[in-house]
Amino acid sequence: MKKGKFITIDGVEGAGKSTQIAFICDYLHRKGIDVVKTREPGGTDLGEKIRSLLLGLDNEGMHSDTELLLMFSARNELIQNKIKPALAEGKWVVSDRFTDASFAYQGGGRLLNLDRISELESWVQGKFQADLTLLLDVGVDIGMTRIESRKSKDRIEKEEREFFERVRSVFIDRSKLYPERIKLIDASQSIEQVQQQIQLFIEAL
Ligand code: Z5A
């Protein structure tokens, strides 16, 4: 039986997820809440190996369906072996990305059928969902500019600008479909302004 709370954070590259997750975990710690931080794809020993397969440049020819299935394989490991046990112990879990990213990247970016992704979501998650999803929304150009100083790009980061425009568009669509769970935050604002909004949503939770 779930006792803790499950928060996910998502958005296009450079939206500020890592930056804000550090803030969220610190904020919850200060409130005396036991927090488990994780990420997707990855977060478990096996999941991190799957992440290497997914993002490695040596797998350039990977079929889009394979990519989607690997995302959900890593997710299943994470849910069963890390997220659900932590929630059952009353801990809060904060995940850098979750299933909305599969709809956005594989559905939007790779143009896979969204209904098929929903089928996998039901298969792997049943009715299990995040209690709160923070969608950091920023224009693709701004996001890319923020991370352009990084030395190397992974297999997905190498995609064209149009790919990321489609990703962003599906994220926004989903925030309109699930307004109770997904809170869209304008992440083109300063780090401090974004933090203020995040804090309000977490306090409400
Ligand atoms: N993926 C997928 O395809 N399907 C799925 O189902 C899942 C994932 C789960 C791994 O993601 C890849 O997997 C990702 C999607 C795919 N691929 N791509 N491309 P990841 O989350 O590990 O990597 P990422 O998306 O590339 O994250 P990122 O580039 O590290 O971005 P970020 O965490 O959102 O940004 P950040 O590191 O916090 O900030 C970037 C810089 O901007 C940094 O210098 C900050 O100081 C600065 N920053 C942050 N916020 C601000 C504001 N507000 N103003 C100014 N500057 C800021």
Coordinates of N, CA and C and ligand atoms in Angstrom, one line a residue:
M1 N 0.9 -1.2 0.0 CA 0.0 0.0 0.0 C 0.9 1.3 0.0
K2 N 0.6 2.2 -0.9 CA 1.4 3.4 -1.1 C 1.2 4.3 0.1
K3 N 2.3 4.8 0.7 CA 2.2 5.7 1.8 C 2.9 7.1 1.5
G4 N 4.1 6.9 0.8 CA 4.9 8.2 0.5 C 4.3 8.8 -0.7
K5 N 4.9 9.9 -1.2 CA 4.5 10.6 -2.4 C 5.5 10.4 -3.5
F6 N 5.0 10.4 -4.8 CA 5.8 10.2 -5.9 C 5.8 11.4 -6.8
I7 N 6.9 12.1 -7.0 CA 7.0 13.3 -7.8 C 7.9 13.0 -9.0
T8 N 7.5 13.4 -10.2 CA 8.3 13.3 -11.3 C 8.5 14.7 -11.9
I9 N 9.7 14.8 -12.6 CA 10.0 16.1 -13.2 C 10.4 15.9 -14.7
D10 N 9.9 16.6 -15.6 CA 10.2 16.3 -17.0 C 10.3 17.6 -17.8
G11 N 10.7 17.5 -19.1 CA 10.8 18.6 -20.0 C 11.9 18.4 -21.0
V12 N 12.0 19.3 -21.9 CA 13.1 19.1 -23.0 C 14.5 19.3 -22.3
E13 N 15.5 19.0 -23.1 CA 16.9 19.2 -22.7 C 17.1 20.6 -22.2
G14 N 17.8 20.8 -21.1 CA 18.2 22.1 -20.6 C 17.1 22.9 -20.0
A15 N 15.9 22.2 -19.7 CA 14.8 22.9 -19.0 C 15.2 23.2 -17.6
G16 N 16.1 22.4 -17.0 CA 16.5 22.7 -15.6 C 16.1 21.6 -14.7
K17 N 15.8 20.4 -15.2 CA 15.4 19.3 -14.3 C 16.4 19.0 -13.2
S18 N 17.6 18.8 -13.6 CA 18.6 18.4 -12.6 C 18.8 19.5 -11.5
T19 N 18.8 20.7 -12.0 CA 18.9 21.9 -11.1 C 17.8 21.9 -10.1
Q20 N 16.6 21.7 -10.6 CA 15.4 21.9 -9.7 C 15.2 20.6 -8.8
I21 N 15.7 19.4 -9.3 CA 15.6 18.2 -8.4 C 16.4 18.4 -7.2
A22 N 17.6 19.0 -7.3 CA 18.5 19.3 -6.2 C 17.7 20.1 -5.2
F23 N 17.0 21.2 -5.7 CA 16.3 22.1 -4.8 C 15.1 21.3 -4.1
I24 N 14.4 20.5 -4.9 CA 13.2 19.7 -4.3 C 13.7 18.8 -3.2
C25 N 14.8 18.1 -3.5 CA 15.2 17.1 -2.5 C 15.7 17.8 -1.2
D26 N 16.4 18.9 -1.4 CA 16.9 19.7 -0.3 C 15.7 20.3 0.5
Y27 N 14.7 20.8 -0.2 CA 13.5 21.3 0.4 C 12.8 20.3 1.3
L28 N 12.6 19.1 0.7 CA 11.9 18.0 1.4 C 12.7 17.5 2.6
H29 N 14.0 17.4 2.5 CA 14.9 17.1 3.6 C 14.6 18.0 4.8
R30 N 14.6 19.3 4.4 CA 14.5 20.3 5.5 C 13.1 20.2 6.2
K31 N 12.1 19.6 5.5 CA 10.8 19.4 6.1 C 10.8 18.1 6.9
G32 N 11.9 17.4 6.9 CA 12.0 16.1 7.7 C 11.5 15.0 6.9
I33 N 11.3 15.1 5.6 CA 10.8 14.0 4.7 C 12.0 13.2 4.2
D34 N 11.9 11.9 4.3 CA 12.9 11.0 3.8 C 12.7 10.9 2.2
V35 N 13.7 11.3 1.4 CA 13.5 11.3 0.0 C 14.5 10.3 -0.7
V36 N 13.9 9.7 -1.7 CA 14.7 8.9 -2.6 C 14.8 9.6 -4.0
K37 N 16.0 9.9 -4.5 CA 16.1 10.5 -5.8 C 16.4 9.5 -6.8
T38 N 15.8 9.5 -8.0 CA 16.1 8.6 -9.0 C 16.0 9.2 -10.4
R39 N 16.3 8.4 -11.4 CA 16.2 9.0 -12.8 C 15.8 7.9 -13.8
E40 N 15.3 8.4 -14.9 CA 15.0 7.5 -16.0 C 15.6 8.0 -17.3
P41 N 16.0 7.1 -18.2 CA 16.1 5.7 -17.9 C 17.2 5.5 -17.0
G42 N 17.0 4.5 -16.1 CA 18.1 4.2 -15.1 C 17.5 4.0 -13.7
G43 N 18.3 4.3 -12.7 CA 17.9 4.3 -11.4 C 18.1 3.0 -10.6
T44 N 18.3 1.9 -11.3 CA 18.6 0.6 -10.7 C 19.9 0.1 -11.4
D45 N 20.5 -0.9 -10.9 CA 21.7 -1.5 -11.5 C 21.4 -1.9 -13.0
L46 N 20.3 -2.6 -13.1 CA 20.0 -3.1 -14.5 C 19.5 -1.9 -15.3
G47 N 18.7 -1.0 -14.7 CA 18.3 0.2 -15.5 C 19.4 1.0 -16.0
E48 N 20.4 1.2 -15.2 CA 21.6 2.0 -15.7 C 22.3 1.3 -16.9
K49 N 22.3 0.0 -16.9 CA 22.9 -0.7 -18.0 C 22.0 -0.5 -19.2
I50 N 20.7 -0.5 -19.0 CA 19.8 -0.3 -20.2 C 20.0 1.2 -20.7
R51 N 20.2 2.1 -19.7 CA 20.4 3.5 -20.1 C 21.6 3.6 -21.0
S52 N 22.7 2.8 -20.7 CA 23.9 2.9 -21.5 C 23.6 2.4 -23.0
L53 N 22.7 1.3 -23.0 CA 22.4 0.8 -24.4 C 21.6 1.9 -25.1
L54 N 20.7 2.6 -24.4 CA 19.8 3.5 -25.0 C 20.5 4.8 -25.5
L55 N 21.4 5.3 -24.7 CA 22.0 6.5 -25.1 C 23.4 6.4 -25.8
G56 N 23.9 5.2 -25.8 CA 25.3 5.0 -26.4 C 25.3 5.2 -27.9
L57 N 26.3 5.9 -28.3 CA 26.4 6.2 -29.8 C 26.7 5.0 -30.6
D58 N 27.1 3.8 -30.0 CA 27.3 2.6 -30.8 C 26.0 1.9 -31.1
N59 N 24.9 2.4 -30.7 CA 23.6 1.8 -31.0 C 22.7 2.7 -31.9
E60 N 23.4 3.4 -32.8 CA 22.7 4.4 -33.7 C 21.6 3.9 -34.5
G61 N 21.6 2.6 -34.9 CA 20.6 2.0 -35.7 C 19.4 1.4 -35.0
M62 N 19.3 1.7 -33.7 CA 18.3 1.1 -32.9 C 16.9 1.4 -33.4
H63 N 16.0 0.4 -33.5 CA 14.7 0.6 -34.0 C 13.9 1.3 -32.9
S64 N 13.0 2.2 -33.4 CA 12.2 3.0 -32.4 C 11.4 2.2 -31.4
D65 N 10.8 1.1 -31.9 CA 10.1 0.2 -31.0 C 11.0 -0.4 -29.9
T66 N 12.2 -0.8 -30.3 CA 13.2 -1.3 -29.4 C 13.5 -0.3 -28.3
E67 N 13.6 1.0 -28.8 CA 13.9 2.1 -27.8 C 12.8 2.2 -26.8
L68 N 11.6 2.2 -27.3 CA 10.4 2.3 -26.4 C 10.4 1.1 -25.4
L69 N 10.6 -0.1 -25.9 CA 10.5 -1.3 -25.1 C 11.6 -1.2 -24.0
L70 N 12.8 -0.8 -24.4 CA 13.9 -0.6 -23.4 C 13.5 0.4 -22.3
M71 N 12.9 1.5 -22.8 CA 12.5 2.5 -21.8 C 11.6 1.9 -20.7
F72 N 10.6 1.1 -21.2 CA 9.6 0.5 -20.3 C 10.3 -0.7 -19.5
S73 N 11.3 -1.3 -20.1 CA 12.0 -2.4 -19.3 C 12.7 -1.8 -18.1
A74 N 13.4 -0.7 -18.4 CA 14.1 0.0 -17.3 C 13.1 0.5 -16.3
R75 N 12.0 1.0 -16.8 CA 10.9 1.6 -15.9 C 10.4 0.5 -15.0
N76 N 10.1 -0.7 -15.6 CA 9.6 -1.8 -14.7 C 10.5 -2.1 -13.6
E77 N 11.8 -2.2 -13.9 CA 12.8 -2.5 -12.8 C 12.7 -1.4 -11.7
L78 N 12.6 -0.2 -12.2 CA 12.6 1.0 -11.3 C 11.4 1.0 -10.4
I79 N 10.2 0.7 -11.0 CA 9.0 0.7 -10.2 C 9.0 -0.4 -9.2
Q80 N 9.3 -1.6 -9.7 CA 9.1 -2.8 -8.8 C 10.2 -2.8 -7.7
N81 N 11.4 -2.4 -8.1 CA 12.5 -2.7 -7.1 C 12.9 -1.4 -6.4
K82 N 12.5 -0.3 -6.8 CA 12.9 0.9 -6.1 C 11.8 1.8 -5.7
I83 N 10.9 2.2 -6.6 CA 9.9 3.2 -6.3 C 8.8 2.7 -5.3
K84 N 8.2 1.5 -5.7 CA 7.2 1.0 -4.8 C 7.7 0.6 -3.4
P85 N 8.8 0.0 -3.3 CA 9.3 -0.3 -2.0 C 9.5 0.9 -1.1
A86 N 10.1 2.0 -1.8 CA 10.4 3.2 -1.0 C 9.0 3.9 -0.6
L87 N 8.1 3.9 -1.5 CA 6.8 4.5 -1.1 C 6.1 3.8 0.0
A88 N 6.2 2.4 -0.1 CA 5.6 1.6 1.0 C 6.2 1.9 2.4
E89 N 7.5 2.3 2.4 CA 8.2 2.6 3.6 C 7.9 4.0 4.1
G90 N 7.1 4.7 3.3 CA 6.7 6.1 3.7 C 7.6 7.2 3.1
K91 N 8.6 6.7 2.3 CA 9.5 7.7 1.7 C 8.9 8.4 0.5
W92 N 9.4 9.6 0.2 CA 8.9 10.3 -1.0 C 10.0 9.9 -2.1
V93 N 9.5 9.8 -3.3 CA 10.4 9.5 -4.4 C 10.3 10.6 -5.4
V94 N 11.5 11.1 -5.8 CA 11.6 12.2 -6.9 C 12.3 11.6 -8.0
S95 N 11.7 11.6 -9.2 CA 12.3 11.0 -10.4 C 12.6 12.0 -11.5
D96 N 13.8 12.0 -11.9 CA 14.2 12.9 -13.1 C 13.7 12.1 -14.3
R97 N 12.5 12.5 -14.8 CA 11.8 11.9 -15.9 C 11.0 10.7 -15.5
F98 N 9.9 10.4 -16.2 CA 9.1 9.2 -16.1 C 8.3 9.0 -17.3
T99 N 7.2 8.3 -17.3 CA 6.4 7.9 -18.5 C 6.0 9.0 -19.4
D100 N 5.8 10.2 -18.9 CA 5.4 11.3 -19.9 C 6.5 11.4 -20.9
A101 N 7.8 11.1 -20.5 CA 8.9 11.3 -21.5 C 8.8 10.2 -22.6
S102 N 8.2 9.1 -22.3 CA 8.1 8.1 -23.4 C 7.0 8.6 -24.4
F103 N 5.9 9.2 -23.9 CA 4.9 9.7 -24.8 C 5.6 10.9 -25.6
A104 N 6.4 11.7 -25.0 CA 6.9 12.9 -25.6 C 8.0 12.5 -26.6
Y105 N 9.0 11.7 -26.2 CA 10.2 11.4 -27.0 C 9.9 10.3 -28.0
Q106 N 9.3 9.2 -27.6 CA 9.0 8.1 -28.5 C 7.7 8.4 -29.3
G107 N 6.7 8.9 -28.6 CA 5.5 9.3 -29.4 C 5.7 10.5 -30.2
G108 N 6.1 11.6 -29.6 CA 6.3 12.9 -30.3 C 7.5 12.8 -31.2
G109 N 8.7 12.6 -30.6 CA 9.9 12.6 -31.3 C 10.0 11.6 -32.4
R110 N 9.8 10.3 -32.0 CA 9.9 9.2 -33.0 C 8.6 8.9 -33.7
L111 N 7.6 9.6 -33.4 CA 6.3 9.4 -34.1 C 5.7 8.1 -33.9
L112 N 5.9 7.4 -32.8 CA 5.3 6.1 -32.5 C 3.8 6.4 -32.1
N113 N 3.0 5.4 -32.3 CA 1.6 5.6 -32.0 C 1.3 5.7 -30.5
L114 N 0.7 6.8 -30.1 CA 0.5 7.1 -28.7 C -0.4 6.0 -28.0
D115 N -1.3 5.4 -28.7 CA -2.2 4.4 -28.1 C -1.3 3.1 -27.7
R116 N -0.3 2.8 -28.6 CA 0.5 1.7 -28.3 C 1.3 2.0 -27.0
I117 N 1.8 3.2 -26.8 CA 2.5 3.6 -25.6 C 1.6 3.5 -24.4
S118 N 0.3 3.9 -24.6 CA -0.6 3.8 -23.5 C -0.8 2.3 -23.1
E119 N -0.8 1.4 -24.1 CA -0.9 0.0 -23.8 C 0.2 -0.5 -22.9
L120 N 1.4 -0.1 -23.3 CA 2.6 -0.5 -22.5 C 2.5 0.1 -21.1
E121 N 2.1 1.4 -21.0 CA 1.9 2.0 -19.7 C 1.0 1.2 -18.8
S122 N -0.1 0.8 -19.4 CA -1.1 0.0 -18.6 C -0.5 -1.4 -18.2
W123 N 0.3 -1.9 -19.1 CA 0.9 -3.2 -18.9 C 1.9 -3.2 -17.7
V124 N 2.7 -2.1 -17.8 CA 3.8 -2.0 -16.8 C 3.4 -1.4 -15.5
Q125 N 2.5 -0.4 -15.6 CA 2.1 0.4 -14.4 C 0.7 0.1 -13.8
G126 N -0.1 -0.6 -14.6 CA -1.5 -0.7 -14.1 C -2.0 0.7 -13.9
K127 N -2.5 1.0 -12.7 CA -3.0 2.4 -12.4 C -2.0 3.3 -11.7
F128 N -0.8 2.7 -11.6 CA 0.2 3.5 -10.8 C 0.7 4.7 -11.6
Q129 N 0.6 5.9 -10.9 CA 1.0 7.2 -11.6 C 1.7 8.0 -10.5
A130 N 2.4 9.0 -11.0 CA 3.0 10.0 -10.1 C 1.8 10.8 -9.4
D131 N 2.1 11.2 -8.2 CA 1.2 12.1 -7.5 C 1.3 13.5 -8.0
L132 N 2.5 13.9 -8.5 CA 2.7 15.2 -9.0 C 3.8 15.2 -10.1
T133 N 3.5 15.8 -11.3 CA 4.5 15.9 -12.3 C 4.8 17.3 -12.6
L134 N 6.0 17.7 -12.5 CA 6.4 19.1 -12.7 C 7.0 19.2 -14.2
L135 N 6.2 19.8 -15.1 CA 6.7 19.9 -16.4 C 7.4 21.3 -16.6
L136 N 8.7 21.2 -16.7 CA 9.5 22.5 -17.0 C 9.5 22.8 -18.4
D137 N 8.7 23.8 -18.8 CA 8.6 24.1 -20.2 C 9.4 25.2 -20.7
V138 N 10.3 25.0 -21.7 CA 11.1 26.0 -22.2 C 11.3 25.8 -23.7
G139 N 11.4 26.9 -24.4 CA 11.6 26.8 -25.8 C 12.8 26.0 -26.2
V140 N 12.8 25.2 -27.3 CA 13.8 24.3 -27.6 C 15.2 25.0 -27.8
D141 N 15.1 26.2 -28.4 CA 16.4 27.0 -28.6 C 17.0 27.4 -27.3
I142 N 16.2 27.8 -26.3 CA 16.8 28.2 -25.0 C 17.4 27.0 -24.3
G143 N 16.7 25.9 -24.3 CA 17.2 24.7 -23.7 C 18.5 24.2 -24.3
M144 N 18.5 24.3 -25.6 CA 19.8 23.8 -26.3 C 20.9 24.8 -26.0
T145 N 20.6 26.0 -25.9 CA 21.7 27.0 -25.6 C 22.3 26.7 -24.2
R146 N 21.4 26.4 -23.3 CA 21.9 26.2 -21.9 C 22.8 25.0 -21.8
I147 N 22.7 24.0 -22.7 CA 23.5 22.8 -22.6 C 24.6 22.7 -23.7
E148 N 24.7 23.8 -24.5 CA 25.7 23.7 -25.6 C 27.1 23.6 -25.2
S149 N 27.4 24.0 -24.0 CA 28.9 23.9 -23.6 C 29.3 22.5 -23.2
R150 N 28.3 21.6 -23.2 CA 28.7 20.2 -22.8 C 29.5 19.6 -24.0
K151 N 30.5 18.7 -23.5 CA 31.4 18.2 -24.5 C 30.8 17.3 -25.6
S152 N 30.0 16.3 -25.1 CA 29.5 15.4 -26.1 C 28.0 15.2 -26.0
K153 N 27.4 14.8 -27.1 CA 25.9 14.6 -27.1 C 25.7 13.1 -27.2
D154 N 24.6 12.6 -26.5 CA 24.2 11.2 -26.5 C 23.4 10.9 -27.8
R155 N 23.0 9.6 -27.9 CA 22.3 9.2 -29.2 C 21.0 10.0 -29.4
I156 N 20.3 10.3 -28.3 CA 19.0 11.0 -28.5 C 19.3 12.5 -28.6
E157 N 20.2 13.0 -27.9 CA 20.5 14.5 -28.0 C 21.0 14.9 -29.4
K158 N 21.4 13.9 -30.2 CA 21.9 14.3 -31.5 C 20.8 14.5 -32.5
E159 N 19.5 14.3 -32.1 CA 18.4 14.5 -33.0 C 18.3 15.9 -33.5
E160 N 17.5 16.1 -34.6 CA 17.3 17.4 -35.1 C 16.4 18.3 -34.2
R161 N 16.4 19.6 -34.5 CA 15.6 20.5 -33.7 C 14.1 20.2 -33.8
E162 N 13.6 19.8 -35.0 CA 12.2 19.4 -35.2 C 11.7 18.3 -34.3
F163 N 12.6 17.4 -34.1 CA 12.4 16.3 -33.1 C 12.0 16.8 -31.8
F164 N 12.8 17.8 -31.3 CA 12.6 18.3 -29.9 C 11.4 19.2 -29.9
E165 N 11.0 19.9 -31.0 CA 9.8 20.7 -31.1 C 8.6 19.7 -30.9
R166 N 8.6 18.6 -31.6 CA 7.5 17.6 -31.4 C 7.5 17.1 -30.0
V167 N 8.6 16.8 -29.4 CA 8.7 16.4 -28.0 C 8.0 17.4 -27.1
R168 N 8.4 18.7 -27.3 CA 7.8 19.7 -26.4 C 6.3 19.8 -26.6
S169 N 5.9 19.7 -27.8 CA 4.4 19.8 -28.1 C 3.6 18.7 -27.4
V170 N 4.2 17.4 -27.4 CA 3.4 16.3 -26.7 C 3.4 16.6 -25.2
F171 N 4.5 17.1 -24.7 CA 4.6 17.4 -23.2 C 3.4 18.4 -22.9
I172 N 3.3 19.4 -23.7 CA 2.3 20.5 -23.4 C 0.9 19.9 -23.6
D173 N 0.7 19.0 -24.6 CA -0.6 18.4 -24.8 C -1.0 17.6 -23.5
R174 N 0.0 16.8 -23.0 CA -0.3 16.0 -21.9 C -0.6 16.8 -20.6
S175 N 0.0 18.0 -20.5 CA -0.3 18.8 -19.3 C -1.7 19.3 -19.4
K176 N -2.3 19.4 -20.6 CA -3.7 19.9 -20.8 C -4.6 18.7 -20.6
L177 N -4.1 17.5 -20.9 CA -5.0 16.3 -20.7 C -5.1 15.9 -19.3
Y178 N -4.0 16.1 -18.5 CA -4.0 15.7 -17.1 C -3.6 16.9 -16.2
P179 N -4.4 17.9 -16.2 CA -4.1 19.1 -15.4 C -4.0 18.9 -13.9
E180 N -4.7 17.9 -13.4 CA -4.6 17.6 -11.9 C -3.2 17.1 -11.5
R181 N -2.6 16.3 -12.4 CA -1.3 15.7 -12.1 C -0.1 16.6 -12.6
I182 N -0.2 17.0 -13.9 CA 0.9 17.6 -14.5 C 0.8 19.2 -14.4
K183 N 1.8 19.8 -13.8 CA 1.8 21.2 -13.6 C 2.9 21.8 -14.5
L184 N 2.4 22.6 -15.5 CA 3.4 23.2 -16.4 C 3.9 24.5 -15.8
I185 N 5.3 24.6 -15.8 CA 6.0 25.7 -15.2 C 6.8 26.4 -16.3
D186 N 6.7 27.7 -16.5 CA 7.5 28.4 -17.5 C 9.0 28.4 -17.0
A187 N 9.8 27.5 -17.6 CA 11.2 27.3 -17.2 C 12.1 28.3 -17.9
S188 N 11.6 29.3 -18.6 CA 12.5 30.3 -19.2 C 12.8 31.3 -18.2
Q189 N 12.0 31.3 -17.1 CA 12.3 32.3 -16.0 C 13.6 31.9 -15.3
S190 N 13.9 32.8 -14.3 CA 15.2 32.5 -13.6 C 15.0 31.3 -12.7
I191 N 16.2 30.7 -12.3 CA 16.1 29.5 -11.5 C 15.3 29.8 -10.2
E192 N 15.5 30.9 -9.6 CA 14.8 31.3 -8.4 C 13.3 31.4 -8.6
Q193 N 12.8 32.0 -9.7 CA 11.4 32.1 -10.0 C 10.8 30.7 -10.2
V194 N 11.5 29.8 -10.9 CA 11.0 28.4 -11.1 C 10.9 27.7 -9.8
Q195 N 11.9 27.9 -8.9 CA 11.9 27.3 -7.6 C 10.6 27.7 -6.8
Q196 N 10.3 29.0 -6.9 CA 9.2 29.5 -6.1 C 7.9 28.8 -6.5
Q197 N 7.7 28.6 -7.8 CA 6.5 27.9 -8.3 C 6.5 26.4 -7.9
I198 N 7.7 25.8 -8.0 CA 7.8 24.4 -7.6 C 7.4 24.3 -6.1
Q199 N 7.9 25.2 -5.3 CA 7.6 25.1 -3.9 C 6.1 25.2 -3.6
L200 N 5.4 26.0 -4.3 CA 4.0 26.1 -4.1 C 3.3 24.8 -4.4
F201 N 3.7 24.1 -5.5 CA 3.1 22.9 -5.9 C 3.4 21.8 -4.8
I202 N 4.6 21.8 -4.3 CA 5.0 20.7 -3.4 C 4.3 21.0 -2.0
E203 N 4.2 22.2 -1.7 CA 3.4 22.5 -0.4 C 2.0 22.0 -0.5
A204 N 1.4 22.2 -1.7 CA 0.0 21.8 -1.9 C -0.1 20.3 -1.8
L205 N 0.9 19.6 -2.3 CA 0.9 18.1 -2.2 C 1.0 17.7 -0.8
Ligands
Z5A1 N1 14.1 9.6 -22.7 C1 13.3 9.1 -23.6 O1 13.5 9.3 -24.8 N2 12.2 8.4 -23.2 C2 11.9 8.1 -21.9 O2 10.9 7.5 -21.6 C3 12.8 8.7 -20.9 C4 13.9 9.4 -21.3 C5 12.5 8.4 -19.5 C6 18.0 11.1 -20.9 O3 17.5 12.2 -20.2 C7 17.4 11.0 -22.3 O4 16.4 9.9 -22.3 C8 16.7 12.2 -22.7 C9 15.3 11.8 -22.9 C10 15.3 10.3 -23.1 N3 17.3 12.5 -24.0 N4 17.5 13.5 -24.6 N5 17.9 14.2 -25.4 P1 18.3 13.0 -19.1 O5 17.2 13.6 -18.3 O6 19.3 12.2 -18.4 O7 19.1 14.1 -20.0 P2 18.6 15.4 -20.5 O8 17.2 15.5 -20.8 O9 19.5 15.6 -21.6 O10 18.8 16.5 -19.3 P3 19.7 17.7 -19.2 O11 20.2 18.1 -20.6 O12 20.7 17.4 -18.2 O13 18.7 18.9 -18.8 P4 18.2 19.4 -17.4 O14 18.5 18.4 -16.3 O15 16.8 19.7 -17.7 O16 19.0 20.7 -17.2 P5 20.0 21.1 -16.1 O17 21.2 20.2 -16.1 O18 19.4 21.3 -14.8 O19 20.4 22.6 -16.6 C11 21.1 22.8 -17.8 C12 21.9 24.1 -17.7 O20 21.0 25.2 -17.6 C13 22.8 24.2 -16.4 O21 24.0 24.9 -16.7 C14 21.9 25.0 -15.4 O22 22.7 25.8 -14.5 C15 21.2 25.9 -16.4 N6 19.8 26.3 -16.0 C16 18.9 25.5 -15.3 N7 17.8 26.2 -15.1 C17 18.0 27.5 -15.6 C18 17.2 28.7 -15.6 N8 16.0 28.7 -15.1 N9 17.8 29.8 -16.2 C19 19.0 29.7 -16.7 N10 19.8 28.7 -16.7 C20 19.3 27.6 -16.1

